[in-house]
Coordinates of C-alpha atoms in Angstrom, one line a residue:
Chain F
M137 CA 0.0 -0.2 -0.1
M138 CA 1.2 3.6 -0.9
K139 CA 1.6 6.0 1.8
T140 CA -1.1 8.7 2.0
K141 CA 1.6 11.3 1.4
T142 CA 2.6 9.6 -1.9
W143 CA -1.0 9.7 -2.8
I144 CA -1.2 13.5 -2.1
A145 CA 1.9 14.4 -3.9
I146 CA 0.6 12.6 -7.2
I147 CA -2.8 14.3 -6.9
A148 CA -1.3 17.6 -6.2
V149 CA 1.1 17.5 -9.2
L150 CA -2.0 16.3 -11.5
F151 CA -4.2 19.3 -10.3
A152 CA -1.3 21.7 -10.7
V153 CA -0.5 20.6 -14.2
C154 CA -4.2 20.5 -15.1
A155 CA -4.9 23.9 -13.6
V156 CA -1.9 25.4 -15.6
M157 CA -3.2 23.9 -18.9
S158 CA -6.6 25.0 -18.0
V159 CA -5.7 28.6 -17.5
L160 CA -3.5 28.6 -20.7
I161 CA -6.3 27.1 -22.7
F162 CA -8.9 29.7 -21.1
T163 CA -6.8 32.6 -22.0
R164 CA -6.5 31.9 -25.6
K165 CA -7.8 34.8 -28.0
G166 CA -9.7 34.7 -31.3
H167 CA -12.5 36.4 -33.2
V168 CA -14.0 34.0 -35.5
A169 CA -16.8 32.0 -34.2
K170 CA -17.6 28.5 -35.8
V171 CA -21.1 26.9 -35.4
V172 CA -20.4 23.2 -35.4
L173 CA -23.6 20.9 -35.4
D174 CA -23.1 17.2 -35.3
G175 CA -19.4 17.6 -36.7
R176 CA -20.8 20.0 -39.5
V177 CA -19.8 23.6 -39.6
I178 CA -22.9 25.3 -40.2
R179 CA -22.0 29.0 -39.8
T180 CA -18.7 31.0 -39.4
I181 CA -19.1 34.4 -37.9
D182 CA -16.4 37.1 -37.8
L183 CA -17.4 38.5 -34.3
D184 CA -15.2 41.4 -34.8
A185 CA -17.2 42.5 -38.0
V186 CA -20.7 42.1 -36.3
T187 CA -22.3 45.6 -36.0
E188 CA -26.1 44.6 -34.9
E189 CA -27.2 42.3 -32.3
Y190 CA -29.3 39.2 -34.0
S191 CA -30.1 35.7 -33.4
F192 CA -30.9 32.5 -35.3
E193 CA -32.0 29.1 -34.7
V194 CA -30.0 25.9 -35.2
R195 CA -31.9 22.6 -35.1
G196 CA -30.2 19.1 -34.7
E197 CA -31.0 16.8 -32.1
G198 CA -33.0 19.7 -30.5
T199 CA -33.2 23.3 -30.7
N200 CA -30.9 26.0 -29.8
V201 CA -31.1 29.7 -30.2
I202 CA -27.8 31.5 -30.9
R203 CA -27.4 34.9 -30.3
V204 CA -24.7 37.2 -31.8
R205 CA -23.6 40.7 -31.0
P206 CA -20.5 42.7 -31.7
G207 CA -17.5 40.8 -30.5
A208 CA -19.5 38.2 -28.7
I209 CA -21.8 35.1 -29.0
C210 CA -23.9 33.1 -27.0
V211 CA -26.7 30.4 -26.7
S212 CA -29.7 32.2 -25.5
D213 CA -32.3 29.6 -25.3
A214 CA -32.2 25.9 -25.8
D215 CA -34.6 22.6 -25.5
C216 CA -31.5 20.5 -23.9
P217 CA -32.1 19.0 -20.5
D218 CA -29.1 20.5 -18.6
R219 CA -29.2 24.1 -20.6
I220 CA -25.4 24.2 -19.6
C221 CA -25.1 26.1 -23.2
V222 CA -27.3 28.9 -22.0
A223 CA -25.7 29.0 -18.5
H224 CA -22.5 29.5 -20.2
G225 CA -23.5 33.1 -21.2
W226 CA -21.7 35.2 -23.7
E227 CA -18.2 34.0 -25.0
S228 CA -16.0 36.5 -26.6
S229 CA -12.4 35.7 -26.5
G230 CA -12.3 31.9 -27.5
G231 CA -10.9 30.0 -24.7
A232 CA -13.9 27.9 -23.8
P233 CA -16.1 26.7 -26.3
V234 CA -19.9 26.8 -25.8
V235 CA -21.0 23.2 -25.6
C236 CA -24.4 21.9 -25.7
A237 CA -23.7 18.1 -25.6
P238 CA -27.3 16.8 -25.6
N239 CA -28.0 18.7 -28.9
K240 CA -24.6 18.2 -30.3
L241 CA -23.8 21.8 -30.6
V242 CA -20.5 23.2 -30.2
I243 CA -19.3 26.9 -30.8
T244 CA -15.7 27.5 -30.9
I245 CA -14.0 31.0 -31.1
S246 CA -10.5 31.1 -32.5
D247 CA -8.2 33.2 -35.0
E248 CA -8.6 30.2 -37.2
D249 CA -5.9 30.0 -39.6
I250 CA -7.7 32.2 -42.1
D251 CA -5.1 34.4 -43.8
G252 CA -7.2 36.6 -45.8
V253 CA -10.9 37.4 -46.6
T254 CA -12.3 38.0 -50.1
F255 CA -15.3 40.2 -50.4
Chain U
M285 CA -11.9 19.2 -36.7
S286 CA -9.8 16.5 -37.7
F287 CA -6.6 14.8 -36.1
S288 CA -4.7 16.1 -39.0
K289 CA -5.6 19.5 -38.2
H290 CA -4.2 19.1 -34.6
M291 CA -1.0 17.8 -36.3
R292 CA -1.1 21.1 -38.4
I293 CA -1.4 23.2 -35.1
I294 CA 1.5 21.3 -33.8
A295 CA 3.5 21.9 -36.9
A296 CA 2.4 25.9 -36.9
A297 CA 3.7 25.9 -33.0
A298 CA 6.7 24.2 -34.0
A299 CA 7.1 26.8 -37.0
G300 CA 6.3 29.6 -34.4
V301 CA 9.2 28.5 -32.2
L302 CA 11.6 28.5 -35.2
I303 CA 10.4 31.9 -36.1
M304 CA 11.0 33.2 -32.7
T305 CA 14.3 31.7 -32.6
G306 CA 15.4 33.2 -35.6
C307 CA 15.9 30.2 -37.9
G308 CA 12.6 30.8 -39.9
A309 CA 11.5 33.8 -42.4
K310 CA 10.7 36.9 -40.9
E311 CA 7.3 38.5 -41.2
H312 CA 7.0 42.0 -42.7
D313 CA 3.8 44.0 -42.8
A314 CA 3.0 46.5 -45.1
A315 CA -0.5 48.1 -44.2
F316 CA -1.6 51.6 -45.9
F317 CA -4.8 53.1 -47.5
A318 CA -4.9 53.5 -51.1
M319 CA -7.3 53.2 -54.1
D320 CA -9.9 53.9 -51.6
T321 CA -9.4 50.8 -49.6
Y322 CA -7.2 49.5 -46.9
M323 CA -4.2 47.6 -48.2
Q324 CA -2.1 45.0 -46.1
V325 CA 0.5 42.9 -47.6
K326 CA 2.4 40.4 -45.4
T327 CA 5.8 39.0 -46.7
Y328 CA 8.1 36.4 -45.3
G329 CA 11.9 36.8 -45.8
N330 CA 14.7 38.5 -44.6
E331 CA 14.4 41.6 -46.7
D332 CA 11.8 44.1 -45.7
V333 CA 10.4 45.4 -48.8
S334 CA 7.2 47.3 -47.1
A335 CA 8.5 50.5 -48.3
D336 CA 9.0 49.4 -51.9
I337 CA 5.5 47.8 -52.0
E338 CA 4.0 51.0 -50.9
E339 CA 5.8 53.0 -53.3
L340 CA 4.8 50.7 -56.1
V341 CA 1.1 51.0 -55.0
R342 CA 1.1 54.6 -54.8
A343 CA 2.6 55.1 -58.4
L344 CA 0.3 52.7 -59.9
E345 CA -2.5 54.9 -58.1
D346 CA -1.1 58.1 -59.6
D347 CA -1.4 56.5 -63.1
L348 CA -4.7 54.8 -62.8
S349 CA -6.9 57.1 -60.5
V350 CA -10.0 58.2 -62.3
T351 CA -10.4 61.3 -59.9
D352 CA -6.8 62.4 -59.4
E353 CA -6.2 65.4 -61.9
Q354 CA -2.8 64.3 -62.3
S355 CA -3.4 60.9 -63.5
D356 CA -3.0 59.5 -67.0
V357 CA -6.6 58.1 -66.7
Y358 CA -8.0 61.4 -65.6
R359 CA -6.1 63.2 -68.2
L360 CA -7.2 60.9 -71.0
D361 CA -10.8 61.2 -70.0
H362 CA -10.5 64.9 -70.2
E363 CA -8.2 65.5 -73.0
G364 CA -9.5 62.7 -75.3
E365 CA -5.9 61.5 -76.4
F366 CA -3.1 60.8 -74.1
G367 CA 0.4 59.1 -74.2
V368 CA -0.1 57.1 -71.0
S369 CA 2.3 55.2 -68.8
D370 CA 3.3 51.8 -69.6
D371 CA 1.3 50.3 -66.7
A372 CA -1.8 52.4 -67.9
Y373 CA -1.2 51.2 -71.2
E374 CA -0.8 47.3 -70.2
L375 CA -3.8 47.5 -68.2
I376 CA -6.1 49.2 -70.8
G377 CA -5.0 46.6 -73.3
T378 CA -5.6 43.6 -70.9
S379 CA -9.0 45.2 -69.7
L380 CA -10.2 45.2 -73.3
D381 CA -9.0 41.9 -73.9
I382 CA -11.3 40.9 -71.1
S383 CA -14.1 43.0 -72.6
R384 CA -13.8 40.9 -75.8
R385 CA -13.9 37.7 -74.4
T386 CA -16.8 38.4 -72.2
D387 CA -18.7 40.2 -75.0
G388 CA -18.6 43.6 -73.3
A389 CA -19.9 42.3 -69.9
L390 CA -16.8 44.2 -68.7
D391 CA -16.5 47.7 -70.0
M392 CA -14.4 50.5 -69.0
T393 CA -16.2 53.3 -70.9
V394 CA -19.4 52.8 -68.6
Y395 CA -18.0 55.4 -66.4
P396 CA -20.2 58.2 -67.4
V397 CA -23.3 56.1 -66.4
L398 CA -21.7 54.9 -63.1
R399 CA -21.3 58.7 -62.4
A400 CA -24.7 59.5 -63.2
W401 CA -25.8 56.9 -60.4
G402 CA -23.7 58.7 -58.0
F403 CA -21.4 55.6 -57.3
T404 CA -18.3 57.9 -57.9
S405 CA -18.8 60.7 -55.8
S406 CA -19.5 61.7 -52.3
T407 CA -22.5 63.8 -53.4
G408 CA -24.8 60.9 -53.0
Y409 CA -26.6 58.1 -55.0
R410 CA -29.7 58.9 -57.2
V411 CA -31.7 57.3 -59.7
P412 CA -31.4 59.0 -63.1
A413 CA -34.1 59.6 -65.4
E414 CA -34.2 57.0 -68.4
D415 CA -33.7 59.9 -70.9
E416 CA -30.4 60.7 -69.1
I417 CA -29.2 56.9 -69.1
S418 CA -30.0 56.5 -72.8
S419 CA -28.1 59.6 -73.8
L420 CA -25.1 58.6 -71.7
M421 CA -25.4 55.1 -73.1
E422 CA -24.2 56.5 -76.5
Y423 CA -20.9 57.1 -74.8
V424 CA -20.6 53.5 -73.6
D425 CA -18.7 51.0 -76.0
Y426 CA -15.3 49.6 -75.3
R427 CA -14.7 49.0 -79.0
R428 CA -14.3 52.5 -79.7
V429 CA -11.3 52.7 -77.4
D430 CA -8.3 53.2 -79.8
I431 CA -5.2 52.1 -78.5
S432 CA -1.9 52.2 -80.4
E433 CA 1.8 53.1 -79.9
R434 CA 1.6 53.9 -76.4
T435 CA -1.2 56.3 -77.0
V436 CA -4.7 55.8 -76.1
R437 CA -7.8 57.7 -78.0
L438 CA -11.3 58.1 -76.6
P439 CA -14.2 59.7 -78.9
E440 CA -15.8 62.7 -77.6
G441 CA -17.8 62.3 -74.6
F442 CA -16.1 59.1 -73.7
M443 CA -14.6 58.4 -70.4
I444 CA -12.8 55.2 -69.0
D445 CA -12.5 53.9 -65.4
L446 CA -10.1 51.0 -64.7
G447 CA -11.7 50.2 -61.2
A448 CA -12.8 46.8 -62.1
T449 CA -9.1 45.6 -62.7
A450 CA -6.7 48.1 -61.2
K451 CA -6.7 46.2 -58.0
G452 CA -5.9 42.7 -59.8
Y453 CA -3.3 44.4 -61.8
T454 CA -1.6 45.9 -58.7
G455 CA -1.6 42.5 -57.2
D456 CA 0.1 41.1 -60.1
R457 CA 2.7 43.9 -60.1
I458 CA 3.3 43.5 -56.4
C459 CA 4.0 39.7 -57.0
A460 CA 6.4 40.6 -59.7
L461 CA 8.2 42.9 -57.2
L462 CA 8.5 40.3 -54.7
A463 CA 9.6 37.7 -57.3
Q464 CA 12.5 40.3 -58.2
K465 CA 13.3 40.5 -54.5
D466 CA 13.4 36.8 -54.1
I467 CA 10.5 36.6 -51.8
T468 CA 8.5 33.6 -52.1
S469 CA 6.0 33.6 -49.6
A470 CA 3.4 36.5 -49.2
M471 CA -0.2 37.4 -48.5
I472 CA -1.2 40.4 -50.6
D473 CA -4.7 41.7 -49.4
L474 CA -6.0 44.7 -51.5
G475 CA -9.2 45.5 -49.8
G476 CA -10.7 42.0 -50.1
N477 CA -8.7 41.2 -53.4
I478 CA -6.4 38.4 -52.4
T479 CA -3.1 37.3 -54.1
A480 CA -1.3 34.4 -52.5
L481 CA 2.2 34.1 -53.4
G482 CA 3.8 30.8 -52.8
T483 CA 2.6 28.8 -49.8
K484 CA 2.7 30.1 -46.1
P485 CA 6.3 30.1 -44.6
D486 CA 5.7 26.7 -43.2
G487 CA 4.7 25.1 -46.4
R488 CA 0.9 24.9 -46.0
P489 CA -1.6 26.4 -48.2
W490 CA -3.0 29.9 -47.5
K491 CA -6.4 29.9 -46.2
V492 CA -8.7 32.2 -47.7
A493 CA -12.3 32.8 -46.5
V494 CA -15.1 34.2 -48.7
R495 CA -17.3 36.5 -47.3
C496 CA -20.9 35.8 -46.9
P497 CA -23.1 38.2 -48.9
Y498 CA -24.7 41.0 -46.9
E499 CA -23.2 39.4 -43.6
E500 CA -20.2 39.5 -41.5
G501 CA -19.8 35.7 -41.8
Y502 CA -17.7 33.4 -44.0
I503 CA -19.4 31.1 -46.7
C504 CA -16.4 29.0 -47.4
T505 CA -12.8 29.0 -47.3
L506 CA -10.1 27.9 -50.0
D507 CA -6.6 26.5 -49.4
I508 CA -4.5 28.0 -52.1
C509 CA -1.1 28.6 -53.3
N510 CA 0.1 30.9 -55.9
M511 CA -3.3 32.2 -56.7
S512 CA -5.4 35.5 -56.7
V513 CA -8.8 35.2 -55.2
I514 CA -11.1 38.1 -56.3
T515 CA -14.7 38.8 -55.7
S516 CA -17.6 40.9 -57.1
G517 CA -20.7 41.6 -55.2
G518 CA -23.5 44.0 -55.4
Y519 CA -23.6 44.0 -51.5
E520 CA -20.4 45.8 -51.1
R521 CA -21.6 49.1 -52.1
Y522 CA -25.6 49.7 -52.8
F523 CA -28.3 52.2 -52.0
E524 CA -32.1 51.9 -51.6
D525 CA -34.8 54.2 -53.0
E526 CA -37.9 55.1 -50.9
D527 CA -39.6 52.1 -52.4
G528 CA -36.8 49.8 -51.1
N529 CA -35.6 49.1 -54.4
E530 CA -32.0 48.3 -54.3
Y531 CA -29.3 49.4 -56.8
C532 CA -25.7 48.2 -56.6
H533 CA -22.6 49.5 -57.8
I534 CA -22.2 47.3 -60.6
I535 CA -23.7 48.9 -63.8
D536 CA -24.7 46.4 -66.6
P537 CA -22.8 48.0 -69.6
A538 CA -25.8 46.9 -71.9
S539 CA -28.6 48.5 -70.3
G540 CA -26.9 51.3 -68.0
H541 CA -28.6 50.0 -65.0
P542 CA -27.4 48.4 -61.8
V543 CA -27.1 44.6 -62.3
R544 CA -29.9 42.6 -60.8
N545 CA -29.9 39.0 -61.9
G546 CA -30.0 36.6 -59.0
I547 CA -26.2 36.5 -58.3
L548 CA -25.1 37.7 -55.0
S549 CA -21.5 37.3 -55.5
V550 CA -18.9 36.0 -57.9
T551 CA -15.4 34.8 -57.0
V552 CA -13.0 34.2 -59.6
A553 CA -9.6 32.5 -58.6
G554 CA -6.6 32.0 -61.0
E555 CA -2.9 32.8 -61.5
N556 CA -3.7 36.0 -63.4
G557 CA -5.0 38.7 -60.7
T558 CA -6.0 41.1 -63.7
L559 CA -8.0 38.6 -65.4
C560 CA -9.6 37.4 -62.2
D561 CA -10.6 40.9 -61.3
G562 CA -12.3 41.7 -64.5
L563 CA -13.9 38.3 -65.1
S564 CA -15.6 38.7 -61.6
T565 CA -17.2 41.9 -62.6
A566 CA -18.1 40.4 -66.1
Y567 CA -19.7 37.3 -64.7
Y568 CA -21.5 39.3 -62.1
V569 CA -22.9 41.3 -65.1
M570 CA -23.6 38.4 -67.1
G571 CA -25.6 36.2 -64.7
A572 CA -24.9 32.5 -63.8
E573 CA -26.0 30.9 -66.7
K574 CA -23.7 32.8 -69.3
A575 CA -20.8 33.0 -66.8
V576 CA -20.9 29.1 -66.6
Q577 CA -20.8 28.9 -70.4
K578 CA -17.9 31.4 -70.6
W579 CA -16.2 29.2 -68.2
R580 CA -16.6 26.2 -70.2
E581 CA -15.2 28.0 -73.2
Y582 CA -11.8 29.2 -71.7
K583 CA -11.3 26.9 -68.5
D584 CA -8.2 29.1 -67.5
H585 CA -9.5 29.8 -64.2
E586 CA -11.7 28.6 -61.1
M587 CA -14.9 30.4 -59.6
I588 CA -17.6 30.4 -57.1
I589 CA -20.9 31.7 -57.9
I590 CA -23.2 32.5 -55.1
T591 CA -27.0 32.7 -56.1
D592 CA -30.0 34.3 -54.1
D593 CA -31.5 31.0 -54.2
N594 CA -28.9 29.7 -51.9
Y595 CA -26.6 27.6 -54.3
M596 CA -22.9 27.9 -54.7
L597 CA -21.9 27.1 -58.1
V598 CA -18.3 25.9 -58.0
T599 CA -16.1 24.8 -60.7
P600 CA -14.4 21.2 -60.5
G601 CA -11.0 22.7 -60.0
L602 CA -12.0 24.0 -56.5
E603 CA -13.7 21.0 -55.5
D604 CA -10.8 19.5 -53.2
I605 CA -9.7 22.9 -51.8
I606 CA -13.1 24.3 -50.8
T607 CA -14.6 24.0 -47.3
V608 CA -18.3 25.2 -46.9
T609 CA -18.8 27.0 -43.8
D610 CA -22.3 28.0 -44.2
D611 CA -24.9 25.3 -44.2
R612 CA -27.6 27.6 -45.7
Y613 CA -25.8 27.4 -49.1
T614 CA -25.8 24.2 -51.1
L615 CA -22.6 23.4 -53.0
K616 CA -23.1 22.6 -56.8
V617 CA -20.1 21.6 -58.7
I618 CA -20.4 22.8 -62.4
D619 CA -20.3 20.0 -64.9
D620 CA -17.4 20.2 -67.4
E621 CA -19.7 19.9 -70.2
D622 CA -23.1 21.0 -71.0
Chain D
M66 CA -30.0 -13.9 -2.8
A67 CA -33.4 -12.0 -2.0
K68 CA -31.3 -10.1 0.7
R69 CA -28.9 -9.3 -2.0
I70 CA -31.6 -7.8 -4.2
A71 CA -33.2 -6.1 -1.4
R72 CA -30.0 -4.3 -0.4
D73 CA -28.8 -3.3 -3.7
G74 CA -32.3 -2.2 -4.3
V75 CA -32.2 0.1 -1.1
L76 CA -28.7 1.5 -2.2
L77 CA -30.0 2.1 -5.9
A78 CA -32.9 3.9 -4.3
L79 CA -30.5 5.8 -2.3
A80 CA -28.4 6.7 -5.1
L81 CA -31.3 7.9 -7.1
I82 CA -32.2 10.2 -4.3
L83 CA -28.9 11.7 -4.2
Y84 CA -28.9 12.0 -8.0
A85 CA -32.3 13.7 -7.9
V86 CA -31.1 16.0 -5.0
E87 CA -28.0 17.0 -6.9
A88 CA -29.9 17.7 -10.3
Q89 CA -31.8 20.4 -8.0
I90 CA -28.3 22.1 -7.4
P91 CA -27.5 24.5 -10.2
S92 CA -24.0 23.9 -11.4
P93 CA -21.5 26.8 -10.2
V94 CA -19.7 26.5 -13.4
P95 CA -21.4 26.2 -16.7
V96 CA -19.0 23.6 -18.2
P97 CA -20.4 20.2 -19.5
G98 CA -19.6 17.3 -17.2
V99 CA -18.8 19.4 -14.1
K100 CA -21.0 18.1 -11.1
L101 CA -20.6 17.3 -7.6
G102 CA -21.4 13.5 -8.3
I103 CA -22.7 12.9 -4.6
S104 CA -24.6 9.8 -5.8
N105 CA -21.0 8.4 -6.2
I106 CA -21.0 8.0 -2.6
I107 CA -23.3 4.9 -2.9
T108 CA -21.0 3.4 -5.6
L109 CA -17.8 3.8 -3.3
A110 CA -19.8 2.2 -0.2
A111 CA -20.8 -0.7 -2.5
M112 CA -17.5 -1.2 -4.0
F113 CA -15.6 -1.1 -0.6
C114 CA -18.3 -2.8 1.6
I115 CA -20.1 -5.4 -0.9
G116 CA -18.0 -5.9 -4.0
P117 CA -17.3 -4.8 -7.5
A118 CA -20.4 -6.6 -9.2
D119 CA -23.0 -5.0 -6.8
A120 CA -21.3 -1.8 -7.2
L121 CA -21.4 -2.1 -11.1
C122 CA -25.1 -3.2 -11.1
I123 CA -26.1 -0.4 -8.8
L124 CA -24.0 2.2 -10.9
V125 CA -25.5 1.2 -14.1
C126 CA -29.1 0.9 -13.0
R127 CA -28.7 4.3 -11.4
I128 CA -27.3 6.1 -14.5
V129 CA -30.1 4.5 -16.8
M130 CA -32.9 5.3 -14.5
G131 CA -31.4 8.7 -13.6
Q132 CA -31.3 9.6 -17.3
M133 CA -34.7 8.3 -17.8
F134 CA -36.2 10.7 -15.3
A135 CA -34.0 13.7 -16.6
G136 CA -32.2 13.5 -19.9
N137 CA -32.0 12.4 -23.4
A138 CA -30.8 9.6 -25.4
V139 CA -27.6 11.7 -26.2
S140 CA -26.9 12.5 -22.6
L141 CA -27.1 8.9 -21.7
I142 CA -24.1 8.0 -23.8
Y143 CA -22.4 10.8 -22.0
A144 CA -23.5 9.5 -18.6
V145 CA -22.8 6.0 -19.2
S146 CA -19.3 6.3 -20.8
G147 CA -18.2 8.7 -17.9
G148 CA -19.7 6.3 -15.4
L149 CA -18.1 3.2 -16.8
L150 CA -14.7 4.9 -17.1
S151 CA -14.9 6.0 -13.6
Y152 CA -16.0 2.7 -12.5
L153 CA -13.2 1.1 -14.2
V154 CA -10.7 3.3 -12.5
M155 CA -12.2 2.9 -9.1
Y156 CA -12.4 -1.1 -9.8
M157 CA -8.4 -0.9 -10.3
L158 CA -7.9 1.3 -7.4
H159 CA -9.8 -0.1 -4.6
K160 CA -7.5 -3.0 -3.8
A161 CA -4.7 -0.5 -3.8
V162 CA -5.9 1.8 -1.2
T163 CA -6.6 1.3 2.4
H164 CA -9.9 1.9 3.9
K165 CA -8.5 5.3 5.1
Q166 CA -7.5 6.1 1.7
I167 CA -11.0 5.8 0.0
W168 CA -11.0 9.4 -0.9
V169 CA -7.9 8.6 -3.4
C170 CA -9.8 6.3 -5.3
S171 CA -12.7 8.5 -5.5
V172 CA -10.6 11.6 -6.7
F173 CA -9.3 9.3 -9.6
S174 CA -12.5 7.8 -10.6
A175 CA -14.2 11.4 -10.5
A176 CA -11.3 12.7 -12.9
A177 CA -12.0 9.7 -15.0
H178 CA -15.6 10.3 -15.1
G179 CA -15.0 13.7 -16.8
V180 CA -12.4 12.3 -19.3
G181 CA -14.8 9.7 -20.2
Q182 CA -17.6 12.2 -20.8
I183 CA -15.5 14.2 -22.9
L184 CA -14.1 11.3 -24.9
S185 CA -17.8 10.2 -25.7
A186 CA -18.8 13.8 -26.4
A187 CA -16.2 14.0 -29.3
M188 CA -17.2 11.0 -30.6
V189 CA -20.9 12.0 -30.6
M190 CA -20.3 15.5 -31.7
K191 CA -17.7 14.6 -33.9
T192 CA -15.3 17.3 -33.0
T193 CA -11.9 17.3 -31.0
A194 CA -12.9 21.1 -29.7
V195 CA -14.3 19.5 -26.5
F196 CA -10.9 18.0 -25.6
I197 CA -9.9 21.5 -24.6
Y198 CA -12.1 20.8 -21.4
I199 CA -10.1 17.7 -20.1
P200 CA -7.9 19.5 -17.9
F201 CA -10.3 21.6 -16.3
L202 CA -12.6 18.5 -15.8
V203 CA -9.7 16.5 -14.2
C204 CA -9.3 19.6 -11.8
S205 CA -13.0 19.8 -10.8
G206 CA -12.9 15.8 -10.5
I207 CA -10.1 16.1 -8.3
I208 CA -12.0 18.7 -5.9
T209 CA -15.6 16.9 -6.2
G210 CA -13.9 13.6 -5.9
L211 CA -12.1 14.5 -2.7
F212 CA -15.5 15.6 -1.3
T213 CA -17.4 12.5 -2.1
G214 CA -14.6 10.4 -1.2
L215 CA -14.4 11.8 2.3
C216 CA -18.2 11.7 2.5
A217 CA -18.0 8.0 1.4
G218 CA -15.3 7.3 4.0
F219 CA -17.4 8.4 6.9
V220 CA -20.3 6.6 5.7
I221 CA -18.3 3.4 5.1
A222 CA -16.9 3.6 8.6
R223 CA -20.3 3.5 10.1
I224 CA -21.9 0.9 8.1
N225 CA -18.9 -1.3 7.2
N226 CA -20.0 -4.0 9.8
N227 CA -23.6 -3.9 9.3
I228 CA -24.2 -3.9 5.5
K229 CA -23.0 -7.4 4.6

């Protein structure tokens, strides 16, 4: 049997490593939101270019209402059981993707690797 | 997101470390306002040629501007005959070639009509009377531009504007300059007209997004190397009258009226930026059906046509490098033959 | 046998009550997969006081019935994969720790629960974007696992001699 102290050390190291990784991940920056439903990109929005607040609905396993405003995006309403996606609130920087696991919806924000935009 | 994408992120991170330690190519950024738009040229290499690029663009603007009283084009428009610079001469020649191959859908002489609609001045947009349009249409015909021995001659009342091809030409000229300087990797963004030189410094293709008409989203992305990608769309600049009719800034040289034919935007991709720029406007004017026929006839470029019934018509050459990022539009690959 | 069914049934009922109580507590952090997991106290107690087979039985029944009351087909997949991975880790560790170290077993199984959920979420949603949450779920699993593990430790100390 391992000593309790050894277990504490192992757990403390694991916690520290994961905590540092989380902080690094959650402080990433980006401005291009990608709405992915069931593995398919259904909308790509340059949040920096948004001028007016608007919302749209996506239907997959269930229904989510996605709201967009200058620089940020959120799920404003959903019919999923846990509503964690709605509780997530506005996401602007990109560290934490908005996830609605029951409805298979993920909204990621990153700088993508888009090098140029033609219009 | 795929596994390979993550491998690429790791590769990019490794490349980033290389750049930071000075082993890779340095990024130089030239950003300035010219030709009525924001331009940004990122080059990768040891030499910083940003100043040369800006100088080249300013020189071209001085030749090709239709509003600058010192420019070759302005003087040609007002004097009727002018011994223009090499750049203006070459661009007028190429533009006339594109006009011929598109049966006049691109026409540099449409400028007097464009002016009547108010798209060239700050005084404001207006809907001209039909009489006014039909009288101005007498001055619209690219076939009457006489070009020989370094001199361009216009009939009385004619005026030209190279706005539909100038930025594509500028992209080509910047590419030539960079080639001279042994720069093999650059992203040239001239206000939404993209020219990608080579690949990214890490060897991956450049990723260029196509803007959603009337929105801030991206409809698709293309992975390109050594290619210009240029888009024409009515949504860039338009106005509405009191009844809600929409008038876009692209005038059909056949009717003298803003184009309205079910196309939202046309993106043309190819090695020659001038051709891409001119064709994107010409195809926008022609409409989807004729544009597809013209493409079948030449096949020297690729294109994406976005229609108002939510289709993306794409040439087969783009099939492998396009990623649709908006599910409201259905991708349709254009058949090689009828 | 009848006694066994009755005893496991009571434990299952307890687990479901704890599950229902927890469902009423709003999650302090809106991250999918983060939860206190107090019904895991029952799984731990069953594992250490009765045996792995009964613990697995109670766990699977609790997950399926719990999801029938609040959840849908997709969230059932997440719950099952999280539950099974956490059970696996718990099973591997339950012989390696003393009765005073039950919280260690709980910490690792809670962390595994988060990882299992994310793995299945990535497969179901066909995106690796959710992997980003793994470190965070491991951290939160360590904290919640510590809490439920200590709770389970107290419970087991009291009932140990009376449950078999």
